[in-house]
Each structure stands twice: as structure tokens, then as C-alpha cells.
N, CA, C and O atoms as CSV, one atom per row, in Angstrom:
chain,resi,resn,atom,element,x,y,z
A,1,GLN,N,N,-4.414,2.898,20.071
A,1,GLN,CA,C,-3.677,1.880,19.335
A,1,GLN,C,C,-4.039,1.973,17.855
A,1,GLN,O,O,-5.215,2.013,17.494
A,2,VAL,N,N,-3.019,2.009,17.010
A,2,VAL,CA,C,-3.241,2.116,15.576
A,2,VAL,C,C,-3.570,0.737,15.004
A,2,VAL,O,O,-2.929,-0.261,15.331
A,3,HIS,N,N,-4.576,0.712,14.149
A,3,HIS,CA,C,-5.020,-0.549,13.548
A,3,HIS,C,C,-5.272,-0.299,12.074
A,3,HIS,O,O,-5.989,0.633,11.708
A,4,LEU,N,N,-4.674,-1.143,11.218
A,4,LEU,CA,C,-4.848,-1.021,9.770
A,4,LEU,C,C,-5.498,-2.297,9.244
A,4,LEU,O,O,-5.094,-3.404,9.600
A,5,VAL,N,N,-6.501,-2.131,8.401
A,5,VAL,CA,C,-7.185,-3.274,7.821
A,5,VAL,C,C,-7.235,-3.114,6.311
A,5,VAL,O,O,-7.825,-2.162,5.801
A,6,GLU,N,N,-6.613,-4.048,5.597
A,6,GLU,CA,C,-6.641,-4.034,4.139
A,6,GLU,C,C,-7.837,-4.826,3.625
A,6,GLU,O,O,-8.331,-5.741,4.284
A,7,SER,N,N,-8.281,-4.458,2.454
A,7,SER,CA,C,-9.336,-5.198,1.777
A,7,SER,C,C,-9.166,-5.022,0.273
A,7,SER,O,O,-8.448,-4.134,-0.188
A,8,GLY,N,N,-9.841,-5.885,-0.480
A,8,GLY,CA,C,-9.846,-5.741,-1.929
A,8,GLY,C,C,-8.984,-6.721,-2.686
A,8,GLY,O,O,-8.999,-6.732,-3.917
A,9,GLY,N,N,-8.235,-7.542,-1.984
A,9,GLY,CA,C,-7.411,-8.523,-2.686
A,9,GLY,C,C,-8.264,-9.620,-3.293
A,9,GLY,O,O,-9.467,-9.707,-3.049
A,10,GLY,N,N,-7.610,-10.457,-4.092
A,10,GLY,CA,C,-8.326,-11.562,-4.710
A,10,GLY,C,C,-7.584,-12.098,-5.905
A,10,GLY,O,O,-6.399,-11.828,-6.096
A,11,LEU,N,N,-8.297,-12.863,-6.708
A,11,LEU,CA,C,-7.739,-13.462,-7.911
A,11,LEU,C,C,-8.260,-12.700,-9.120
A,11,LEU,O,O,-9.459,-12.453,-9.243
A,12,VAL,N,N,-7.353,-12.335,-10.001
A,12,VAL,CA,C,-7.736,-11.576,-11.196
A,12,VAL,C,C,-6.882,-12.048,-12.362
A,12,VAL,O,O,-5.706,-12.367,-12.183
A,13,GLN,N,N,-7.451,-12.094,-13.525
A,13,GLN,CA,C,-6.704,-12.513,-14.706
A,13,GLN,C,C,-5.726,-11.428,-15.139
A,13,GLN,O,O,-5.931,-10.241,-14.883
A,14,ALA,N,N,-4.677,-11.859,-15.791
A,14,ALA,CA,C,-3.694,-10.916,-16.303
A,14,ALA,C,C,-4.375,-9.872,-17.183
A,14,ALA,O,O,-5.231,-10.193,-18.008
A,15,GLY,N,N,-3.979,-8.623,-16.990
A,15,GLY,CA,C,-4.582,-7.523,-17.707
A,15,GLY,C,C,-5.740,-6.870,-16.970
A,15,GLY,O,O,-6.207,-5.797,-17.354
A,16,GLY,N,N,-6.195,-7.517,-15.921
A,16,GLY,CA,C,-7.315,-7.005,-15.144
A,16,GLY,C,C,-6.900,-5.970,-14.118
A,16,GLY,O,O,-5.745,-5.551,-14.055
A,17,SER,N,N,-7.887,-5.566,-13.303
A,17,SER,CA,C,-7.671,-4.518,-12.314
A,17,SER,C,C,-8.207,-4.943,-10.952
A,17,SER,O,O,-9.132,-5.749,-10.850
A,18,LEU,N,N,-7.610,-4.389,-9.926
A,18,LEU,CA,C,-8.084,-4.531,-8.557
A,18,LEU,C,C,-7.807,-3.233,-7.831
A,18,LEU,O,O,-6.882,-2.496,-8.173
A,19,LYS,N,N,-8.622,-2.962,-6.822
A,19,LYS,CA,C,-8.362,-1.810,-5.965
A,19,LYS,C,C,-8.263,-2.282,-4.527
A,19,LYS,O,O,-9.195,-2.872,-3.981
A,20,LEU,N,N,-7.123,-2.013,-3.932
A,20,LEU,CA,C,-6.916,-2.338,-2.531
A,20,LEU,C,C,-7.207,-1.106,-1.683
A,20,LEU,O,O,-6.899,0.022,-2.068
A,21,SER,N,N,-7.799,-1.347,-0.534
A,21,SER,CA,C,-8.066,-0.256,0.394
A,21,SER,C,C,-7.496,-0.598,1.764
A,21,SER,O,O,-7.422,-1.763,2.156
A,22,CYS,N,N,-7.103,0.432,2.466
A,22,CYS,CA,C,-6.544,0.274,3.813
A,22,CYS,C,C,-7.246,1.281,4.710
A,22,CYS,O,O,-7.143,2.492,4.515
A,23,ALA,N,N,-7.949,0.765,5.680
A,23,ALA,CA,C,-8.671,1.621,6.617
A,23,ALA,C,C,-7.895,1.693,7.929
A,23,ALA,O,O,-7.518,0.673,8.506
A,24,ALA,N,N,-7.670,2.910,8.378
A,24,ALA,CA,C,-6.892,3.119,9.597
A,24,ALA,C,C,-7.783,3.586,10.740
A,24,ALA,O,O,-8.751,4.319,10.540
A,25,SER,N,N,-7.439,3.154,11.912
A,25,SER,CA,C,-8.100,3.649,13.113
A,25,SER,C,C,-7.042,3.902,14.174
A,25,SER,O,O,-5.961,3.315,14.138
A,26,GLY,N,N,-7.359,4.775,15.111
A,26,GLY,CA,C,-6.412,5.055,16.189
A,26,GLY,C,C,-5.305,6.015,15.811
A,26,GLY,O,O,-4.330,6.162,16.547
A,27,VAL,N,N,-5.448,6.676,14.659
A,27,VAL,CA,C,-4.412,7.608,14.217
A,27,VAL,C,C,-5.078,8.778,13.512
A,27,VAL,O,O,-6.121,8.624,12.877
A,28,ILE,N,N,-4.468,9.940,13.630
A,28,ILE,CA,C,-4.967,11.122,12.942
A,28,ILE,C,C,-4.157,11.312,11.666
A,28,ILE,O,O,-2.927,11.333,11.698
A,29,PHE,N,N,-4.854,11.448,10.549
A,29,PHE,CA,C,-4.170,11.632,9.266
A,29,PHE,C,C,-3.691,13.073,9.150
A,29,PHE,O,O,-4.284,13.882,8.437
A,30,SER,N,N,-2.633,13.375,9.845
A,30,SER,CA,C,-2.117,14.729,9.851
A,30,SER,C,C,-0.960,14.852,8.868
A,30,SER,O,O,-0.699,13.946,8.076
A,31,ILE,N,N,-0.272,15.986,8.932
A,31,ILE,CA,C,0.798,16.248,7.973
A,31,ILE,C,C,2.001,15.343,8.196
A,31,ILE,O,O,2.887,15.284,7.343
A,32,ASN,N,N,2.054,14.656,9.293
A,32,ASN,CA,C,3.225,13.835,9.566
A,32,ASN,C,C,2.976,12.359,9.297
A,32,ASN,O,O,3.666,11.498,9.842
A,33,ILE,N,N,1.998,12.071,8.462
A,33,ILE,CA,C,1.662,10.686,8.132
A,33,ILE,C,C,1.942,10.416,6.660
A,33,ILE,O,O,1.483,11.155,5.790
A,34,MET,N,N,2.687,9.369,6.387
A,34,MET,CA,C,2.896,8.903,5.018
A,34,MET,C,C,2.238,7.548,4.855
A,34,MET,O,O,2.407,6.661,5.692
A,35,GLY,N,N,1.493,7.391,3.784
A,35,GLY,CA,C,0.867,6.112,3.490
A,35,GLY,C,C,1.698,5.322,2.489
A,35,GLY,O,O,2.216,5.894,1.529
A,36,CYS,N,N,1.830,4.034,2.696
A,36,CYS,CA,C,2.660,3.191,1.833
A,36,CYS,C,C,1.957,1.872,1.545
A,36,CYS,O,O,1.141,1.384,2.328
A,37,TRP,N,N,2.304,1.320,0.398
A,37,TRP,CA,C,1.934,-0.056,0.065
A,37,TRP,C,C,3.214,-0.824,-0.232
A,37,TRP,O,O,4.074,-0.378,-0.993
A,38,TYR,N,N,3.311,-1.986,0.390
A,38,TYR,CA,C,4.388,-2.923,0.146
A,38,TYR,C,C,3.775,-4.200,-0.429
A,38,TYR,O,O,2.565,-4.417,-0.363
A,39,ARG,N,N,4.640,-5.028,-0.990
A,39,ARG,CA,C,4.194,-6.361,-1.377
A,39,ARG,C,C,5.317,-7.355,-1.161
A,39,ARG,O,O,6.500,-7.014,-1.191
A,40,GLN,N,N,4.908,-8.593,-0.945
A,40,GLN,CA,C,5.869,-9.674,-0.760
A,40,GLN,C,C,5.489,-10.837,-1.654
A,40,GLN,O,O,4.566,-11.586,-1.334
A,41,PRO,N,N,6.189,-11.001,-2.779
A,41,PRO,CA,C,5.918,-12.139,-3.663
A,41,PRO,C,C,6.356,-13.432,-2.983
A,41,PRO,O,O,7.153,-13.395,-2.045
A,42,PRO,N,N,5.850,-14.567,-3.439
A,42,PRO,CA,C,6.230,-15.848,-2.840
A,42,PRO,C,C,7.743,-16.064,-2.880
A,42,PRO,O,O,8.363,-15.963,-3.938
A,43,GLY,N,N,8.323,-16.359,-1.732
A,43,GLY,CA,C,9.744,-16.652,-1.664
A,43,GLY,C,C,10.658,-15.454,-1.777
A,43,GLY,O,O,11.875,-15.609,-1.881
A,44,LYS,N,N,10.087,-14.257,-1.758
A,44,LYS,CA,C,10.911,-13.059,-1.913
A,44,LYS,C,C,10.712,-12.120,-0.731
A,44,LYS,O,O,9.836,-12.329,0.108
A,45,GLN,N,N,11.533,-11.094,-0.683
A,45,GLN,CA,C,11.429,-10.134,0.402
A,45,GLN,C,C,10.329,-9.110,0.136
A,45,GLN,O,O,9.933,-8.871,-1.004
A,46,ARG,N,N,9.864,-8.530,1.197
A,46,ARG,CA,C,8.870,-7.470,1.085
A,46,ARG,C,C,9.520,-6.245,0.449
A,46,ARG,O,O,10.654,-5.892,0.771
A,47,GLU,N,N,8.782,-5.599,-0.462
A,47,GLU,CA,C,9.307,-4.432,-1.158
A,47,GLU,C,C,8.296,-3.293,-1.141
A,47,GLU,O,O,7.085,-3.513,-1.190
A,48,LEU,N,N,8.813,-2.087,-1.070
A,48,LEU,CA,C,7.973,-0.894,-1.142
A,48,LEU,C,C,7.615,-0.639,-2.594
A,48,LEU,O,O,8.498,-0.585,-3.450
A,49,ILE,N,N,6.337,-0.481,-2.879
A,49,ILE,CA,C,5.927,-0.237,-4.258
A,49,ILE,C,C,5.284,1.119,-4.474
A,49,ILE,O,O,5.288,1.624,-5.597
A,50,ALA,N,N,4.736,1.716,-3.443
A,50,ALA,CA,C,4.101,3.018,-3.621
A,50,ALA,C,C,4.011,3.742,-2.283
A,50,ALA,O,O,3.849,3.118,-1.234
A,51,SER,N,N,4.120,5.060,-2.336
A,51,SER,CA,C,3.971,5.864,-1.130
A,51,SER,C,C,3.319,7.188,-1.477
A,51,SER,O,O,3.380,7.649,-2.617
A,52,ILE,N,N,2.692,7.791,-0.477
A,52,ILE,CA,C,2.035,9.074,-0.669
A,52,ILE,C,C,2.190,9.906,0.599
A,52,ILE,O,O,1.955,9.423,1.706
A,53,THR,N,N,2.586,11.151,0.420
A,53,THR,CA,C,2.759,12.035,1.560
A,53,THR,C,C,1.436,12.733,1.898
A,53,THR,O,O,0.436,12.580,1.197
A,54,SER,N,N,1.460,13.484,2.965
A,54,SER,CA,C,0.244,14.160,3.402
A,54,SER,C,C,-0.221,15.208,2.398
A,54,SER,O,O,-1.408,15.527,2.338
A,55,ASP,N,N,0.711,15.746,1.607
A,55,ASP,CA,C,0.322,16.743,0.610
A,55,ASP,C,C,0.157,16.123,-0.778
A,55,ASP,O,O,0.100,16.833,-1.782
A,56,GLY,N,N,0.081,14.817,-0.821
A,56,GLY,CA,C,-0.276,14.143,-2.065
A,56,GLY,C,C,0.861,13.777,-2.994
A,56,GLY,O,O,0.618,13.298,-4.101
A,57,ARG,N,N,2.080,13.986,-2.578
A,57,ARG,CA,C,3.195,13.583,-3.434
A,57,ARG,C,C,3.321,12.063,-3.417
A,57,ARG,O,O,3.274,11.431,-2.362
A,58,THR,N,N,3.481,11.496,-4.603
A,58,THR,CA,C,3.530,10.042,-4.725
A,58,THR,C,C,4.872,9.579,-5.278
A,58,THR,O,O,5.593,10.323,-5.943
A,59,ASN,N,N,5.174,8.334,-4.980
A,59,ASN,CA,C,6.390,7.725,-5.491
A,59,ASN,C,C,6.095,6.255,-5.735
A,59,ASN,O,O,5.376,5.620,-4.963
A,60,TYR,N,N,6.656,5.716,-6.815
A,60,TYR,CA,C,6.361,4.341,-7.199
A,60,TYR,C,C,7.638,3.584,-7.542
A,60,TYR,O,O,8.620,4.152,-8.018
A,61,ALA,N,N,7.588,2.305,-7.287
A,61,ALA,CA,C,8.654,1.437,-7.771
A,61,ALA,C,C,8.536,1.333,-9.282
A,61,ALA,O,O,7.441,1.425,-9.836
A,62,ASP,N,N,9.656,1.143,-9.938
A,62,ASP,CA,C,9.647,1.062,-11.399
A,62,ASP,C,C,8.743,-0.062,-11.900
A,62,ASP,O,O,8.152,0.037,-12.975
A,63,SER,N,N,8.642,-1.124,-11.115
A,63,SER,CA,C,7.870,-2.289,-11.548
A,63,SER,C,C,6.372,-2.010,-11.648
A,63,SER,O,O,5.660,-2.739,-12.338
A,64,VAL,N,N,5.883,-0.973,-10.977
A,64,VAL,CA,C,4.450,-0.690,-10.993
A,64,VAL,C,C,4.123,0.687,-11.573
A,64,VAL,O,O,2.953,1.025,-11.748
A,65,LYS,N,N,5.137,1.465,-11.864
A,65,LYS,CA,C,4.931,2.828,-12.342
A,65,LYS,C,C,4.113,2.810,-13.635
A,65,LYS,O,O,4.395,2.044,-14.555
A,66,GLY,N,N,3.109,3.658,-13.681
A,66,GLY,CA,C,2.249,3.734,-14.851
A,66,GLY,C,C,1.073,2.778,-14.819
A,66,GLY,O,O,0.146,2.902,-15.620
A,67,ARG,N,N,1.102,1.819,-13.894
A,67,ARG,CA,C,0.004,0.842,-13.793
A,67,ARG,C,C,-0.760,0.971,-12.480
A,67,ARG,O,O,-1.970,0.747,-12.431
A,68,PHE,N,N,-0.041,1.337,-11.409
A,68,PHE,CA,C,-0.657,1.441,-10.090
A,68,PHE,C,C,-0.766,2.907,-9.692
A,68,PHE,O,O,0.073,3.731,-10.057
A,69,THR,N,N,-1.818,3.216,-8.935
A,69,THR,CA,C,-2.019,4.573,-8.431
A,69,THR,C,C,-2.376,4.521,-6.954
A,69,THR,O,O,-3.339,3.864,-6.557
A,70,ILE,N,N,-1.591,5.218,-6.148
A,70,ILE,CA,C,-1.870,5.292,-4.715
A,70,ILE,C,C,-2.621,6.584,-4.424
A,70,ILE,O,O,-2.357,7.618,-5.038
A,71,SER,N,N,-3.549,6.519,-3.491
A,71,SER,CA,C,-4.297,7.707,-3.107
A,71,SER,C,C,-4.618,7.628,-1.620
A,71,SER,O,O,-4.495,6.572,-0.999
A,72,ARG,N,N,-5.026,8.748,-1.067
A,72,ARG,CA,C,-5.382,8.776,0.354
A,72,ARG,C,C,-6.568,9.696,0.560
A,72,ARG,O,O,-6.776,10.650,-0.190
A,73,ASP,N,N,-7.331,9.395,1.577
A,73,ASP,CA,C,-8.469,10.220,1.970
A,73,ASP,C,C,-8.326,10.462,3.470
A,73,ASP,O,O,-8.582,9.578,4.288
A,74,GLY,N,N,-7.911,11.681,3.808
A,74,GLY,CA,C,-7.673,11.995,5.207
A,74,GLY,C,C,-8.921,11.932,6.054
A,74,GLY,O,O,-8.878,11.505,7.208
A,75,ALA,N,N,-10.027,12.353,5.486
A,75,ALA,CA,C,-11.274,12.362,6.242
A,75,ALA,C,C,-11.734,10.935,6.557
A,75,ALA,O,O,-12.229,10.663,7.651
A,76,LYS,N,N,-11.570,10.038,5.599
A,76,LYS,CA,C,-11.985,8.653,5.798
A,76,LYS,C,C,-10.868,7.799,6.396
A,76,LYS,O,O,-11.085,6.643,6.761
A,77,LYS,N,N,-9.673,8.381,6.492
A,77,LYS,CA,C,-8.519,7.654,7.021
A,77,LYS,C,C,-8.254,6.390,6.213
A,77,LYS,O,O,-8.102,5.301,6.767
A,78,THR,N,N,-8.204,6.550,4.918
A,78,THR,CA,C,-7.935,5.415,4.048
A,78,THR,C,C,-6.782,5.711,3.098
A,78,THR,O,O,-6.555,6.852,2.695
A,79,VAL,N,N,-6.071,4.660,2.757
A,79,VAL,CA,C,-5.050,4.706,1.720
A,79,VAL,C,C,-5.393,3.602,0.727
A,79,VAL,O,O,-5.583,2.450,1.118
A,80,SER,N,N,-5.472,3.944,-0.531
A,80,SER,CA,C,-5.909,2.977,-1.535
A,80,SER,C,C,-4.837,2.769,-2.593
A,80,SER,O,O,-3.951,3.602,-2.784
A,81,LEU,N,N,-4.942,1.644,-3.268
A,81,LEU,CA,C,-4.019,1.321,-4.355
A,81,LEU,C,C,-4.829,0.767,-5.504
A,81,LEU,O,O,-5.344,-0.349,-5.431
A,82,GLN,N,N,-4.942,1.541,-6.561
A,82,GLN,CA,C,-5.606,1.089,-7.784
A,82,GLN,C,C,-4.564,0.399,-8.646
A,82,GLN,O,O,-3.541,0.986,-8.996
A,83,MET,N,N,-4.835,-0.846,-8.982
A,83,MET,CA,C,-3.881,-1.645,-9.743
A,83,MET,C,C,-4.509,-2.019,-11.079
A,83,MET,O,O,-5.521,-2.718,-11.126
A,84,ASN,N,N,-3.911,-1.558,-12.145
A,84,ASN,CA,C,-4.388,-1.840,-13.500
A,84,ASN,C,C,-3.354,-2.643,-14.277
A,84,ASN,O,O,-2.186,-2.718,-13.894
A,85,SER,N,N,-3.794,-3.228,-15.350
A,85,SER,CA,C,-2.897,-4.003,-16.228
A,85,SER,C,C,-2.060,-4.988,-15.418
A,85,SER,O,O,-0.840,-5.056,-15.565
A,86,LEU,N,N,-2.727,-5.735,-14.575
A,86,LEU,CA,C,-2.015,-6.649,-13.676
A,86,LEU,C,C,-1.303,-7.746,-14.455
A,86,LEU,O,O,-1.772,-8.229,-15.486
A,87,LYS,N,N,-0.143,-8.113,-13.910
A,87,LYS,CA,C,0.693,-9.137,-14.515
A,87,LYS,C,C,0.855,-10.310,-13.547
A,87,LYS,O,O,0.595,-10.191,-12.350
A,88,VAL,N,N,1.286,-11.429,-14.088
A,88,VAL,CA,C,1.523,-12.609,-13.253
A,88,VAL,C,C,2.502,-12.268,-12.124
A,88,VAL,O,O,2.344,-12.718,-10.989
A,89,GLU,N,N,3.490,-11.481,-12.454
A,89,GLU,CA,C,4.516,-11.130,-11.459
A,89,GLU,C,C,4.033,-10.165,-10.382
A,89,GLU,O,O,4.780,-9.845,-9.457
A,90,ASP,N,N,2.806,-9.705,-10.491
A,90,ASP,CA,C,2.224,-8.884,-9.426
A,90,ASP,C,C,1.655,-9.748,-8.303
A,90,ASP,O,O,1.232,-9.227,-7.271
A,91,THR,N,N,1.644,-11.052,-8.498
A,91,THR,CA,C,1.159,-11.950,-7.459
A,91,THR,C,C,1.993,-11.795,-6.193
A,91,THR,O,O,3.216,-11.939,-6.218
A,92,ALA,N,N,1.315,-11.500,-5.088
A,92,ALA,CA,C,2.019,-11.234,-3.834
A,92,ALA,C,C,1.003,-10.996,-2.727
A,92,ALA,O,O,-0.192,-10.841,-2.979
A,93,VAL,N,N,1.499,-10.971,-1.508
A,93,VAL,CA,C,0.713,-10.444,-0.399
A,93,VAL,C,C,1.007,-8.954,-0.315
A,93,VAL,O,O,2.165,-8.541,-0.250
A,94,TYR,N,N,-0.038,-8.164,-0.317
A,94,TYR,CA,C,0.104,-6.716,-0.296
A,94,TYR,C,C,-0.187,-6.195,1.109
A,94,TYR,O,O,-1.173,-6.566,1.746
A,95,TYR,N,N,0.710,-5.321,1.568
A,95,TYR,CA,C,0.605,-4.773,2.909
A,95,TYR,C,C,0.480,-3.252,2.878
A,95,TYR,O,O,1.204,-2.560,2.163
A,96,CYS,N,N,-0.435,-2.771,3.657
A,96,CYS,CA,C,-0.555,-1.341,3.880
A,96,CYS,C,C,0.332,-0.959,5.064
A,96,CYS,O,O,0.477,-1.722,6.019
A,97,SER,N,N,0.917,0.224,4.987
A,97,SER,CA,C,1.755,0.695,6.079
A,97,SER,C,C,1.601,2.200,6.239
A,97,SER,O,O,1.481,2.930,5.255
A,98,LEU,N,N,1.605,2.645,7.456
A,98,LEU,CA,C,1.609,4.076,7.749
A,98,LEU,C,C,2.881,4.409,8.508
A,98,LEU,O,O,3.263,3.712,9.448
A,99,ARG,N,N,3.528,5.482,8.087
A,99,ARG,CA,C,4.687,5.988,8.803
A,99,ARG,C,C,4.301,7.301,9.456
A,99,ARG,O,O,3.835,8.235,8.804
A,100,GLN,N,N,4.503,7.343,10.731
A,100,GLN,CA,C,4.154,8.532,11.502
A,100,GLN,C,C,5.452,9.171,11.986
A,100,GLN,O,O,6.174,8.596,12.800
A,101,PHE,N,N,5.737,10.364,11.475
A,101,PHE,CA,C,6.971,11.054,11.809
A,101,PHE,C,C,6.743,11.997,12.973
A,101,PHE,O,O,5.750,12.723,13.010
A,102,HIS,N,N,7.667,11.982,13.924
A,102,HIS,CA,C,7.594,12.904,15.050
A,102,HIS,C,C,9.013,13.244,15.463
A,102,HIS,O,O,9.957,12.583,15.029
A,103,PRO,N,N,9.180,14.261,16.291
A,103,PRO,CA,C,10.545,14.706,16.638
A,103,PRO,C,C,11.425,13.596,17.184
A,103,PRO,O,O,12.645,13.642,17.026
A,104,GLY,N,N,10.836,12.614,17.815
A,104,GLY,CA,C,11.643,11.559,18.407
A,104,GLY,C,C,11.970,10.429,17.468
A,104,GLY,O,O,12.730,9.526,17.819
A,105,GLY,N,N,11.399,10.468,16.259
A,105,GLY,CA,C,11.668,9.393,15.316
A,105,GLY,C,C,10.467,9.070,14.465
A,105,GLY,O,O,9.653,9.944,14.167
A,106,THR,N,N,10.353,7.818,14.071
A,106,THR,CA,C,9.270,7.387,13.180
A,106,THR,C,C,8.610,6.134,13.732
A,106,THR,O,O,9.283,5.178,14.114
A,107,ASN,N,N,7.298,6.152,13.768
A,107,ASN,CA,C,6.539,4.945,14.094
A,107,ASN,C,C,6.001,4.364,12.809
A,107,ASN,O,O,5.487,5.096,11.964
A,108,THR,N,N,6.110,3.077,12.652
A,108,THR,CA,C,5.605,2.398,11.464
A,108,THR,C,C,4.564,1.371,11.864
A,108,THR,O,O,4.781,0.552,12.757
A,109,TYR,N,N,3.439,1.431,11.191
A,109,TYR,CA,C,2.326,0.531,11.476
A,109,TYR,C,C,2.018,-0.302,10.235
A,109,TYR,O,O,2.171,0.163,9.106
A,110,TRP,N,N,1.582,-1.537,10.463
A,110,TRP,CA,C,1.332,-2.478,9.372
A,110,TRP,C,C,-0.052,-3.079,9.453
A,110,TRP,O,O,-0.597,-3.310,10.532
A,111,GLY,N,N,-0.603,-3.325,8.281
A,111,GLY,CA,C,-1.808,-4.121,8.209
A,111,GLY,C,C,-1.455,-5.588,8.167
A,111,GLY,O,O,-0.282,-5.960,8.198
A,112,GLN,N,N,-2.486,-6.426,8.095
A,112,GLN,CA,C,-2.266,-7.868,8.140
A,112,GLN,C,C,-1.938,-8.460,6.787
A,112,GLN,O,O,-1.500,-9.607,6.701
A,113,GLY,N,N,-2.140,-7.700,5.736
A,113,GLY,CA,C,-1.847,-8.166,4.383
A,113,GLY,C,C,-3.066,-8.727,3.690
A,113,GLY,O,O,-3.973,-9.266,4.324
A,114,THR,N,N,-3.071,-8.590,2.372
A,114,THR,CA,C,-4.135,-9.155,1.560
A,114,THR,C,C,-3.517,-9.782,0.310
A,114,THR,O,O,-2.632,-9.202,-0.320
A,115,GLN,N,N,-3.994,-10.957,-0.031
A,115,GLN,CA,C,-3.401,-11.708,-1.142
A,115,GLN,C,C,-3.947,-11.233,-2.481
A,115,GLN,O,O,-5.156,-11.076,-2.653
A,116,VAL,N,N,-3.055,-11.011,-3.410
A,116,VAL,CA,C,-3.415,-10.738,-4.800
A,116,VAL,C,C,-2.775,-11.827,-5.656
A,116,VAL,O,O,-1.566,-12.053,-5.598
A,117,THR,N,N,-3.603,-12.491,-6.445
A,117,THR,CA,C,-3.110,-13.575,-7.281
A,117,THR,C,C,-3.488,-13.316,-8.728
A,117,THR,O,O,-4.657,-13.107,-9.052
A,118,VAL,N,N,-2.484,-13.334,-9.590
A,118,VAL,CA,C,-2.690,-13.200,-11.026
A,118,VAL,C,C,-2.167,-14.477,-11.648
A,118,VAL,O,O,-0.956,-14.619,-11.816
A,119,PRO,N,N,-3.036,-15.409,-11.994
A,119,PRO,CA,C,-2.584,-16.720,-12.478
A,119,PRO,C,C,-1.983,-16.651,-13.872
A,119,PRO,O,O,-2.348,-15.815,-14.699
A,120,SER,N,N,-1.056,-17.555,-14.095
A,120,SER,CA,C,-0.420,-17.616,-15.423
A,120,SER,C,C,-1.250,-18.427,-16.394
A,120,SER,O,O,-0.867,-18.582,-17.554
């Protein structure tokens, strides 16, 4: 059974930094695994903000590009999100997700979420 646990959320002043980590168990970080970070601001829908493929290719939402960096460590089975220059609008619950691709389709796994608050 795949289990994802996020950590690193909290309250930070605007302009500050936080690093979120996602530890995975029950899954092998092979070439068919993509790591993702989503966030859900208060009253809004969950949105994809960053992803990383098994060979390290990354993609970012325009809202975080240049400020956030996603990374992965296959040996430690972790996916991390370094968040710099945080803004009030970055306040959200952040979710880690793994997509596992196989011939029959895609399995998607979710963490429980971690709150990030940037007060105005």
C-alpha cells in the first residue's frame, strides 16, 4: 500500500522560505513515477503547481515559476518543494502526489496535505 506523508508546512512571513517534503512508502521510485505538488487555497480548487519526472524534468505553474523548486530523491523516496519569496497568495494546503504509470493506466496517490500560511 502506497503511503505519502508531507512535512514542513507552517506560518511564514511574506518574502520568507519554506521547504516541504513528501516521504513515500510502499512504492518503488522507478522510471514510471512522476512526483507532483498541488495546492488548494481557501475556497478554491486544488491546482497543480509543480511536477518532476523520473529523469528530472520539471514543470511549474506560472504562479510559482522562478520562486519554487521541486526535487526528488529516488533513494530516499522523497519529493520536495523549496518555496522562496513566499507571498500572501501562496497560502494554501499543499498536497504531495505521485503518479504511477503502467500499461493499464495511471495510479495516483495523495498525501494528507500540509498547511502553509503567509499572513498579510
